Coordinates of C-alpha atoms in Angstrom, one line a residue:
M13 CA 63.0 63.5 165.0
A14 CA 63.3 65.8 168.0
S15 CA 64.7 63.0 170.2
V16 CA 67.4 62.2 167.5
W17 CA 68.3 65.9 167.3
T18 CA 68.6 66.1 171.1
T19 CA 70.8 63.0 171.2
T20 CA 73.1 64.4 168.5
V21 CA 73.4 67.7 170.3
L22 CA 74.4 65.9 173.5
L23 CA 76.6 63.4 171.8
V24 CA 78.8 65.7 169.7
P25 CA 80.2 67.6 172.7
C26 CA 81.0 64.4 174.5
V27 CA 82.8 63.0 171.4
I28 CA 84.8 66.3 171.2
V29 CA 85.7 66.2 174.8
L30 CA 86.7 62.5 174.7
T31 CA 88.8 63.1 171.6
A32 CA 90.6 66.0 173.2
G33 CA 91.2 64.0 176.3
L34 CA 92.7 61.1 174.4
F35 CA 94.9 63.5 172.4
Y36 CA 96.1 65.2 175.6
L37 CA 96.8 61.8 177.2
Y38 CA 98.7 60.7 174.1
N39 CA 100.9 63.8 174.2
F40 CA 101.4 63.5 177.9
I41 CA 102.6 59.9 177.6
K42 CA 104.8 60.8 174.6
G43 CA 106.4 63.6 176.6
L44 CA 107.2 61.2 179.5
L45 CA 108.8 58.8 177.1
S46 CA 110.8 61.5 175.5
K47 CA 112.1 62.7 178.9
T48 CA 113.2 59.2 180.0
S49 CA 114.6 58.2 176.6
V50 CA 118.1 59.3 177.5
R51 CA 118.3 57.8 181.0
N52 CA 121.6 56.0 181.6
K53 CA 122.7 56.6 178.0
V54 CA 126.0 58.1 177.2
V55 CA 125.4 61.4 175.4
V56 CA 128.1 63.6 173.7
V57 CA 127.5 67.3 173.0
T58 CA 130.2 68.7 170.8
D59 CA 129.6 72.4 171.7
A60 CA 128.2 72.4 175.2
L61 CA 129.2 76.0 175.8
S62 CA 126.8 77.4 173.1
G63 CA 123.3 78.5 174.0
L64 CA 121.8 75.3 172.5
G65 CA 124.6 73.2 174.0
K66 CA 123.9 74.4 177.5
E67 CA 120.2 73.9 177.0
C68 CA 120.7 70.3 175.8
A69 CA 123.1 69.6 178.7
G70 CA 120.5 70.7 181.2
V71 CA 117.8 68.6 179.6
F72 CA 119.9 65.5 179.2
H73 CA 121.4 65.9 182.7
R74 CA 118.0 66.1 184.3
G75 CA 116.9 63.1 182.2
G76 CA 119.6 61.0 183.8
A77 CA 122.0 60.8 180.9
R78 CA 125.7 60.2 181.3
L79 CA 127.0 63.4 179.7
I80 CA 130.2 64.1 177.9
L81 CA 130.5 67.8 177.5
C82 CA 132.8 69.1 174.8
G83 CA 134.0 72.7 174.2
K84 CA 137.0 75.0 173.6
S85 CA 137.4 76.3 177.2
W86 CA 138.2 74.0 180.1
E87 CA 137.3 76.6 182.7
K88 CA 133.8 77.3 181.1
L89 CA 133.2 73.5 180.9
E90 CA 134.0 73.2 184.6
E91 CA 131.6 76.0 185.4
L92 CA 128.9 74.4 183.3
A93 CA 129.4 71.0 185.0
D94 CA 129.2 72.7 188.4
E95 CA 126.0 74.5 187.5
L96 CA 124.4 71.2 186.4
A97 CA 125.6 69.4 189.5
N98 CA 124.3 72.1 191.9
A99 CA 120.9 72.3 190.2
S100 CA 120.2 68.5 190.3
D101 CA 119.7 65.6 192.6
P102 CA 123.0 63.6 192.7
T103 CA 121.1 60.4 193.5
V104 CA 119.4 60.4 190.1
T105 CA 122.0 62.1 187.9
F106 CA 125.6 61.5 186.9
P107 CA 128.6 63.9 187.1
S108 CA 129.5 65.3 183.7
K109 CA 132.7 64.2 181.9
L110 CA 134.6 67.0 180.1
V111 CA 136.6 66.9 176.9
L112 CA 138.3 69.8 175.2
L113 CA 137.3 69.9 171.5
E114 CA 138.4 72.3 168.8
F115 CA 137.1 71.3 165.4
G116 CA 139.5 73.8 163.8
D117 CA 142.4 71.7 165.1
L118 CA 142.2 68.5 163.1
D119 CA 145.5 67.2 164.4
S120 CA 144.0 66.9 167.9
M121 CA 141.0 64.8 166.8
P122 CA 142.6 61.4 167.4
E123 CA 143.3 62.4 171.0
V124 CA 139.8 63.8 171.4
I125 CA 138.3 60.5 170.1
C126 CA 140.3 58.5 172.6
E127 CA 139.3 60.7 175.5
I128 CA 135.6 60.5 174.6
L129 CA 135.8 56.7 174.5
E130 CA 137.8 56.5 177.7
C131 CA 135.0 58.3 179.6
Y132 CA 132.6 55.4 179.6
G133 CA 134.0 53.0 177.1
C134 CA 131.2 53.6 174.7
L135 CA 128.6 56.1 173.6
D136 CA 124.9 56.0 172.6
I137 CA 124.1 59.5 171.3
L138 CA 126.4 62.0 169.5
I139 CA 125.1 65.5 169.0
F140 CA 126.9 67.7 166.5
N141 CA 125.8 71.3 167.4
S142 CA 128.9 73.3 166.8
S143 CA 129.1 75.8 163.9
M144 CA 131.2 78.7 162.6
K145 CA 129.6 81.5 160.5
V146 CA 130.8 84.1 158.1
K147 CA 128.8 86.7 156.1
A148 CA 130.7 88.5 153.3
P149 CA 130.8 88.8 149.5
A150 CA 132.6 85.8 148.0
Q151 CA 135.5 87.8 146.6
S152 CA 136.4 89.3 150.0
V153 CA 136.6 85.9 151.8
S154 CA 140.2 84.6 151.9
L155 CA 141.2 81.0 151.2
E156 CA 142.3 80.6 154.8
M157 CA 138.9 81.6 156.0
D158 CA 137.3 79.1 153.5
K159 CA 139.5 76.4 154.9
L160 CA 138.8 77.4 158.5
L161 CA 135.0 77.2 157.9
M162 CA 135.3 73.8 156.2
D163 CA 137.4 72.5 159.1
N164 CA 134.9 73.6 161.7
N165 CA 131.7 72.8 159.9
Y166 CA 132.6 69.8 157.8
F167 CA 136.0 68.1 158.3
G168 CA 135.9 68.3 162.1
P169 CA 132.4 66.7 162.5
A170 CA 133.1 64.1 159.8
T171 CA 136.4 63.1 161.4
L172 CA 134.8 62.8 164.9
A173 CA 131.9 60.8 163.5
K174 CA 134.2 58.4 161.6
G175 CA 136.4 58.0 164.7
L176 CA 133.5 57.1 167.0
L177 CA 131.5 55.0 164.6
P178 CA 133.5 51.7 165.2
S179 CA 132.4 51.7 168.8
M180 CA 128.7 52.1 167.8
I181 CA 129.0 49.5 165.0
S182 CA 130.6 47.0 167.4
R183 CA 127.6 47.4 169.8
R184 CA 125.1 47.6 166.9
T185 CA 123.4 50.7 168.4
G186 CA 123.8 54.4 168.5
H187 CA 122.4 57.7 167.2
L188 CA 124.2 60.5 165.5
L189 CA 122.3 63.8 165.3
L190 CA 123.5 66.8 163.3
V191 CA 122.1 70.2 164.1
N192 CA 122.6 72.0 160.8
S193 CA 121.5 75.3 159.2
I194 CA 118.8 75.3 156.6
Q195 CA 121.6 76.6 154.3
G196 CA 122.7 73.0 154.2
K197 CA 119.8 72.7 151.8
L198 CA 119.3 76.2 150.5
A199 CA 122.1 78.7 149.9
V200 CA 121.6 82.5 150.1
P201 CA 123.8 85.4 149.0
F202 CA 126.8 86.5 151.0
R203 CA 127.1 83.0 152.6
T204 CA 129.2 81.2 150.0
A205 CA 131.8 79.5 152.2
Y206 CA 129.3 79.0 155.1
A207 CA 126.7 77.5 152.8
A208 CA 129.3 75.3 151.1
S209 CA 130.4 73.8 154.4
K210 CA 126.8 73.2 155.5
H211 CA 126.0 71.5 152.2
A212 CA 129.0 69.3 152.6
V213 CA 128.2 68.2 156.2
Q214 CA 124.5 67.6 155.2
A215 CA 125.6 65.4 152.3
F216 CA 128.0 63.5 154.6
F217 CA 125.3 62.6 157.2
D218 CA 122.7 61.8 154.5
C219 CA 125.1 59.3 152.9
L220 CA 126.1 57.9 156.3
R221 CA 122.5 57.2 157.2
A222 CA 122.1 54.6 154.6
E223 CA 125.6 53.1 155.3
V224 CA 125.0 52.4 159.0
E225 CA 121.4 51.4 159.1
E226 CA 122.2 47.8 158.9
Y227 CA 124.1 48.1 162.2
G228 CA 121.1 49.5 164.0
I229 CA 122.6 53.1 164.1
S230 CA 120.3 56.0 163.4
V231 CA 121.4 59.3 161.8
S232 CA 119.2 62.4 162.1
T233 CA 119.6 65.9 160.8
I234 CA 117.8 69.0 162.1
N235 CA 117.8 72.0 159.8
H236 CA 116.9 75.4 161.4
T237 CA 116.8 78.9 160.1
F238 CA 118.5 80.5 163.1
I239 CA 119.1 79.7 166.7
S240 CA 118.9 82.9 168.8
R241 CA 121.1 83.4 171.8
S242 CA 118.1 84.6 173.9
A243 CA 114.4 85.3 173.7
N244 CA 115.2 88.8 172.4
H245 CA 115.5 89.2 168.7
T246 CA 116.9 92.1 166.7
E247 CA 115.0 93.9 164.1
A248 CA 114.5 92.0 160.9
S249 CA 116.1 93.0 157.6
R250 CA 113.8 94.7 155.1
S251 CA 114.8 92.8 152.0
F252 CA 112.5 89.9 150.9
W253 CA 115.2 87.2 150.3
S254 CA 116.9 88.0 153.6
L255 CA 113.8 86.5 155.4
L256 CA 115.4 83.1 154.5
Y257 CA 117.9 83.6 157.3
T258 CA 117.1 86.6 159.3
K259 CA 116.9 86.4 163.1
K260 CA 113.3 87.6 163.4
P261 CA 110.7 86.1 163.2
L262 CA 112.1 83.0 161.7
G263 CA 114.6 82.0 164.4
V264 CA 114.1 79.5 167.2
S265 CA 115.2 79.8 170.8
P266 CA 117.7 77.3 172.4
D267 CA 114.9 75.7 174.5
E268 CA 112.7 75.2 171.4
A269 CA 115.6 73.6 169.5
A270 CA 116.5 71.4 172.5
T271 CA 112.9 70.2 172.7
E272 CA 113.0 69.3 169.0
I273 CA 116.3 67.4 169.5
V274 CA 114.8 65.3 172.3
K275 CA 111.7 64.5 170.1
T276 CA 113.9 63.6 167.2
L277 CA 116.1 61.3 169.3
S278 CA 112.9 59.7 170.8
N279 CA 111.1 59.2 167.4
K280 CA 114.3 58.5 165.5
R281 CA 113.2 60.8 162.6
N282 CA 115.7 61.0 159.8
E283 CA 115.2 64.6 159.0
V284 CA 113.5 67.6 160.6
V285 CA 113.2 71.1 159.2
I286 CA 112.5 73.8 161.9
A287 CA 111.3 76.7 159.8
P288 CA 108.1 78.8 159.0
S289 CA 106.3 78.7 155.7
L290 CA 108.5 81.0 153.7
P291 CA 111.8 79.1 154.0
K292 CA 110.0 75.8 153.4
V293 CA 108.4 77.2 150.2
A294 CA 111.9 78.4 149.1
L295 CA 113.1 74.8 149.6
Y296 CA 110.4 73.5 147.3
A297 CA 111.0 76.3 144.8
R298 CA 114.7 75.4 144.7
S299 CA 113.7 71.9 143.4
L300 CA 110.6 72.8 141.3
F301 CA 111.2 76.4 140.1
P302 CA 114.9 77.1 140.5
D303 CA 115.1 79.9 138.0
V304 CA 112.4 81.8 139.9
L305 CA 114.2 81.4 143.2
F306 CA 117.5 82.5 141.7
A307 CA 115.8 85.6 140.2
V308 CA 114.3 86.5 143.6
M309 CA 117.6 86.2 145.3
A310 CA 119.4 88.3 142.6
A311 CA 116.8 91.0 142.9
G312 CA 117.2 90.9 146.7
V313 CA 120.9 91.6 146.3
K314 CA 120.3 94.5 144.1
D315 CA 117.7 95.8 146.5
A316 CA 120.1 95.5 149.4
E317 CA 122.8 97.4 147.5
S318 CA 120.5 100.3 146.7
M319 CA 119.5 100.8 150.4

């Protein structure tokens, strides 16, 4: 009996160490695969000038992707391209291509689509990471602002996706990735137009996923609570319901979001939600106990007005 006990005591630590080692090796190999998954692929970033866009540009550029960087300012795009070139080895990376893109200007979209296709003749990955936000009571938001939000958050991305899809379909390969707010699934007060635009674009890509699967094209959506501009967060709001979208502690940094994007592209996951427990519980409550969630939100509005 003593010998069996001794053997067990010696064996258990060995099993634990071996399991931990295998787990570490698995994650290490998975990380290597993730880093090399974009090599030589044509990657389009729709808002390369945002915090997340710059982070993605850096990650994909170092990974050997053929980048097409889009943004509203040509000068800032050139500065970003120079930064990427100066911080990398030109023998293993490619010079970035630049395209001016303004989703609010739908008349320019045909020209933008042609310019993107002219860069390399095709594309492999299309990342939609641009967004326009407005916070205000519904009655104070003008119809012009509603339209501007829909153009930037829905009509623009949808138009670009439809214009570039034929190229992907002809090659029977490609990956479209939408970086969307969690408000594409869960609306909160004082975000009427914003949440409406995010729900619209979420539905578009969810429908598109099934339509293009037969062509070997993947469609992924990543829903986050908030992407901070830096590691520093402002003080959180005190009301309970505002925790669904507040900057702290529920937000994610650009590098965390970029890491999740790389993982999603590598694993080809359909849907990812980057959120702590509370917003995820709210998502389930929206489906299972909607009246309870609505009551909590209404109480939160009254609480905010009384402060």
